XYZ file of C-alpha atoms in Angstrom:
309
model
C -163.399 33.022 83.035
C -167.177 33.064 83.505
C -167.170 36.768 84.450
C -165.274 37.705 81.301
C -167.582 35.592 79.158
C -170.593 37.271 80.795
C -169.207 40.726 80.133
C -168.476 39.985 76.520
C -171.974 38.600 75.981
C -173.592 41.711 77.515
C -171.512 44.349 75.731
C -171.260 42.583 72.383
C -167.479 43.104 72.346
C -166.855 39.694 70.840
C -168.064 39.214 67.317
C -169.694 35.786 67.121
C -168.891 34.802 63.574
C -166.807 32.311 61.659
C -165.299 32.457 58.202
C -165.606 30.045 55.300
C -163.327 31.008 52.414
C -164.145 34.711 51.963
C -167.580 34.635 53.584
C -168.169 35.757 57.183
C -171.053 33.860 58.742
C -172.820 34.866 61.970
C -173.074 32.209 64.653
C -176.526 31.671 66.051
C -176.980 31.950 69.848
C -176.327 28.776 71.825
C -178.548 27.460 74.585
C -176.862 26.978 77.972
C -175.131 23.594 77.913
C -171.791 21.831 77.816
C -170.950 21.238 74.148
C -168.423 18.471 73.441
C -167.005 19.463 70.075
C -165.058 17.075 67.835
C -162.161 18.757 66.027
C -159.982 17.577 63.104
C -157.393 14.881 63.812
C -154.973 16.358 61.298
C -156.603 17.933 58.261
C -158.241 21.191 59.371
C -160.769 20.908 56.545
C -162.429 18.036 58.417
C -164.210 20.426 60.801
C -168.018 20.445 60.576
C -170.177 23.532 60.070
C -171.973 22.824 63.331
C -168.647 22.641 65.161
C -167.548 26.002 63.727
C -170.789 27.652 64.781
C -170.455 26.178 68.265
C -166.835 27.286 68.701
C -167.729 30.798 67.530
C -170.898 31.126 69.562
C -169.902 29.601 72.909
C -169.672 31.961 75.869
C -166.731 29.937 77.181
C -164.367 27.826 75.101
C -162.261 25.261 76.990
C -159.503 23.276 75.323
C -156.650 20.897 76.019
C -153.911 23.179 74.627
C -154.700 26.806 73.777
C -151.913 26.948 71.167
C -153.333 24.015 69.225
C -156.891 25.318 69.382
C -155.774 28.818 68.373
C -154.502 27.424 65.053
C -157.981 26.063 64.312
C -159.723 29.260 65.411
C -157.458 31.436 63.287
C -158.013 29.223 60.246
C -161.747 29.931 60.405
C -161.664 33.515 61.660
C -163.174 32.731 65.058
C -162.649 35.397 67.709
C -163.084 33.472 70.947
C -160.494 33.209 73.683
C -159.718 29.573 74.559
C -159.159 28.592 78.191
C -156.948 25.658 79.148
C -158.589 22.577 80.640
C -156.328 19.525 80.881
C -155.264 16.784 83.292
C -152.846 19.059 85.164
C -155.351 21.835 85.958
C -158.668 19.939 85.919
C -159.181 20.328 89.683
C -158.921 24.109 89.353
C -160.435 24.733 85.924
C -163.275 22.206 86.225
C -165.184 24.077 88.983
C -164.836 27.354 87.030
C -166.368 25.778 83.947
C -169.131 24.294 86.070
C -169.755 27.752 87.580
C -170.155 29.146 84.065
C -172.773 26.485 83.361
C -174.487 27.299 86.663
C -174.621 30.939 85.514
C -176.501 29.930 82.378
C -173.579 30.155 79.974
C -172.775 27.948 77.026
C -169.468 26.096 77.417
C -167.721 24.374 74.514
C -165.012 21.798 75.185
C -162.504 20.567 72.613
C -159.458 18.315 72.769
C -156.325 18.827 70.691
C -157.703 16.470 68.059
C -160.749 14.266 67.639
C -163.660 13.800 69.989
C -163.480 15.056 73.615
C -163.787 12.484 76.420
C -162.088 9.769 74.327
C -158.768 9.200 76.152
C -158.662 12.732 77.583
C -159.672 14.492 80.859
C -162.891 15.879 79.377
C -164.541 12.738 80.723
C -164.450 14.167 84.232
C -165.996 17.464 83.177
C -168.781 15.632 81.380
C -169.450 13.593 84.512
C -169.702 16.541 86.874
C -171.839 18.516 84.416
C -174.303 15.636 84.129
C -174.303 15.149 87.906
C -175.113 18.852 88.341
C -178.082 18.515 86.021
C -176.658 20.402 83.044
C -177.403 19.507 79.456
C -174.484 17.870 77.631
C -174.530 18.137 73.828
C -172.175 16.092 71.615
C -171.067 17.792 68.389
C -169.797 14.807 66.348
C -167.006 14.887 63.829
C -163.552 13.451 63.269
C -162.609 10.315 65.208
C -159.249 8.577 64.902
C -160.560 5.122 65.953
C -163.315 5.180 63.342
C -161.058 6.579 60.624
C -158.572 3.773 61.317
C -161.287 1.130 61.363
C -162.806 2.047 58.009
C -159.372 2.381 56.393
C -157.944 -0.825 57.835
C -159.887 -3.197 55.613
C -160.805 -5.298 58.643
C -164.238 -6.388 59.843
C -166.312 -3.475 61.135
C -169.613 -5.090 62.102
C -168.376 -5.236 65.714
C -165.404 -3.399 67.202
C -163.888 -2.779 70.630
C -161.964 0.427 71.366
C -159.423 -0.312 74.114
C -157.540 2.999 74.269
C -153.847 2.824 75.192
C -152.267 -0.448 76.250
C -150.085 -0.454 79.415
C -146.494 0.672 78.900
C -144.946 -2.230 80.882
C -144.468 -5.418 78.880
C -146.085 -7.824 81.357
C -149.128 -5.616 81.903
C -149.418 -5.092 78.146
C -149.369 -8.832 77.505
C -151.864 -9.491 80.307
C -154.262 -6.975 78.781
C -153.884 -8.439 75.297
C -154.545 -11.904 76.702
C -157.743 -10.603 78.329
C -158.893 -9.259 74.970
C -157.766 -12.219 72.877
C -161.192 -13.850 72.637
C -163.302 -10.694 72.266
C -165.404 -11.385 69.138
C -164.750 -7.962 67.623
C -162.072 -5.968 65.842
C -159.736 -4.442 68.453
C -158.670 -0.786 68.221
C -155.780 0.713 70.220
C -153.974 4.036 70.392
C -150.191 3.580 70.369
C -147.065 5.728 70.380
C -144.381 5.406 67.670
C -141.632 4.353 70.074
C -143.755 1.480 71.472
C -145.413 0.138 68.331
C -142.712 -2.507 67.675
C -142.998 -3.937 71.205
C -146.786 -3.877 71.017
C -146.845 -5.732 67.692
C -144.485 -8.374 69.138
C -146.681 -8.818 72.216
C -149.841 -8.968 70.081
C -148.338 -11.628 67.812
C -147.420 -13.725 70.871
C -150.696 -13.311 72.767
C -153.257 -13.140 69.944
C -151.545 -15.372 67.414
C -149.194 -14.437 64.567
C -151.807 -15.098 61.876
C -154.287 -12.489 63.127
C -154.571 -9.705 60.553
C -153.889 -6.141 61.626
C -153.328 -2.638 60.344
C -150.984 0.029 61.687
C -152.693 3.314 60.824
C -150.337 6.272 61.065
C -150.804 10.050 60.706
C -154.474 9.731 59.779
C -155.817 12.524 57.513
C -152.363 14.146 57.384
C -149.915 14.513 54.503
C -148.026 11.317 55.303
C -151.035 9.138 56.132
C -150.133 5.458 56.002
C -151.935 2.131 56.400
C -149.558 -0.791 56.848
C -151.627 -3.977 56.612
C -150.743 -7.655 57.088
C -150.668 -10.453 59.622
C -149.135 -9.741 63.002
C -146.245 -11.968 61.929
C -145.645 -9.840 58.822
C -145.925 -6.580 60.741
C -143.559 -7.874 63.421
C -140.962 -8.697 60.770
C -141.230 -5.182 59.359
C -140.812 -3.415 62.704
C -138.092 -5.830 63.832
C -135.967 -4.451 61.003
C -135.690 -1.213 62.954
C -137.884 1.004 60.779
C -138.067 4.591 62.007
C -141.636 5.343 63.048
C -143.041 8.829 63.531
C -146.445 10.337 64.163
C -149.640 9.279 65.878
C -150.720 5.656 65.507
C -153.924 3.648 65.740
C -153.480 -0.135 65.764
C -156.404 -2.199 64.472
C -156.444 -5.990 64.950
C -158.942 -8.408 63.413
C -161.221 -10.513 65.630
C -160.339 -14.144 66.358
C -161.522 -16.809 63.951
C -164.877 -18.302 64.888
C -164.436 -21.626 66.689
C -165.060 -24.683 64.569
C -168.516 -26.182 64.963
C -168.452 -29.316 67.121
C -169.009 -32.673 65.438
C -172.731 -33.677 65.500
C -171.808 -37.080 66.955
C -170.011 -35.367 69.843
C -172.998 -33.059 70.394
C -175.367 -36.013 70.567
C -173.088 -37.695 73.105
C -173.143 -34.551 75.283
C -176.936 -34.338 75.079
C -177.455 -37.997 75.953
C -175.131 -37.710 78.938
C -176.733 -34.538 80.263
C -180.335 -35.646 79.899
C -179.657 -38.643 82.134
C -179.193 -36.320 85.118
C -181.490 -33.345 84.378
C -184.719 -32.355 82.626
C -184.706 -31.847 78.855
C -184.840 -28.046 78.997
C -182.009 -27.784 81.509
C -179.945 -30.296 79.539
C -180.371 -28.183 76.391
C -179.298 -25.058 78.276
C -176.185 -26.733 79.663
C -175.313 -28.189 76.257
C -175.600 -24.717 74.725
C -173.053 -23.423 77.237
C -170.657 -26.264 76.487
C -170.918 -26.202 72.693
C -171.852 -22.625 71.846
C -174.767 -23.909 69.769
C -178.318 -22.572 69.779
C -180.338 -23.793 72.784
C -183.571 -24.274 70.808
C -181.795 -26.378 68.188
C -180.287 -28.506 70.928
C -183.658 -28.870 72.645
C -185.252 -30.000 69.375
C -182.406 -32.466 68.841
C -182.922 -33.891 72.322
C -186.592 -34.478 71.553
C -185.576 -36.288 68.349
C -183.134 -38.482 70.269
C -185.712 -39.284 72.935
C -188.344 -40.071 70.313
C -185.943 -42.395 68.513
C -185.148 -44.250 71.726
C -188.844 -44.649 72.531
C -189.737 -45.920 69.040
């Protein structure tokens, strides 16, 4: 693929342009690098101008499925032949793409939808490109996890993207249990035929009162956000609702633990300071109570001063 890209670049056979409405726009030359290009997750209008210019101008364009990428290229009048790079041919296609980078070519990588390297084999290509000393350039854009998060109505000051849960029930529940105390909103990819089982497992392992949102067909015609507690969502899916399309499951973080009673905190401090220095006692009390170490240290000094008075 690198030889063909080289020939096209030298002879000018490929017109490096893209189209917006009725305007044909030339793509500026790209520096040699691996460009990780985010593509729309459903609505083709969500492509960025920088992404279009990169797809049009790249010497080599690698993609997960050439048929899917061709739809996007045709929509914007981009004449660039996509080459397949996916989990089944990565061992063969990866070295060819790396050879193109070694030859000073620009290589653009896209997935079928969203940002490359997020739950797809592009991660490996990024790794070997970095290891070989090549520049890797992210071209940001659509992202299903972020679209689901901002549309879910759940807390977004801290979030944890966990990808796909295991398909086996026990492994799925074990993973949910591991994540149950993570102090952040949890984000998962899920398939329509497993969403009911996943909601049931989440309600059991995380608690039925945790709020969640099942975000389906994001940016597409039948986009849907189904919000409620895990108990409410479980009841809905237990009724045997037919579910279609791609799904992102967003689950709220756990409630903050209740602050310990001040009397109990004082008792812990008094007990600890009998066997260790004040500073160490404050540190250990902070571990046990989750309270601020400095506040506990100051409280210990108050208690000691009161006893000495």
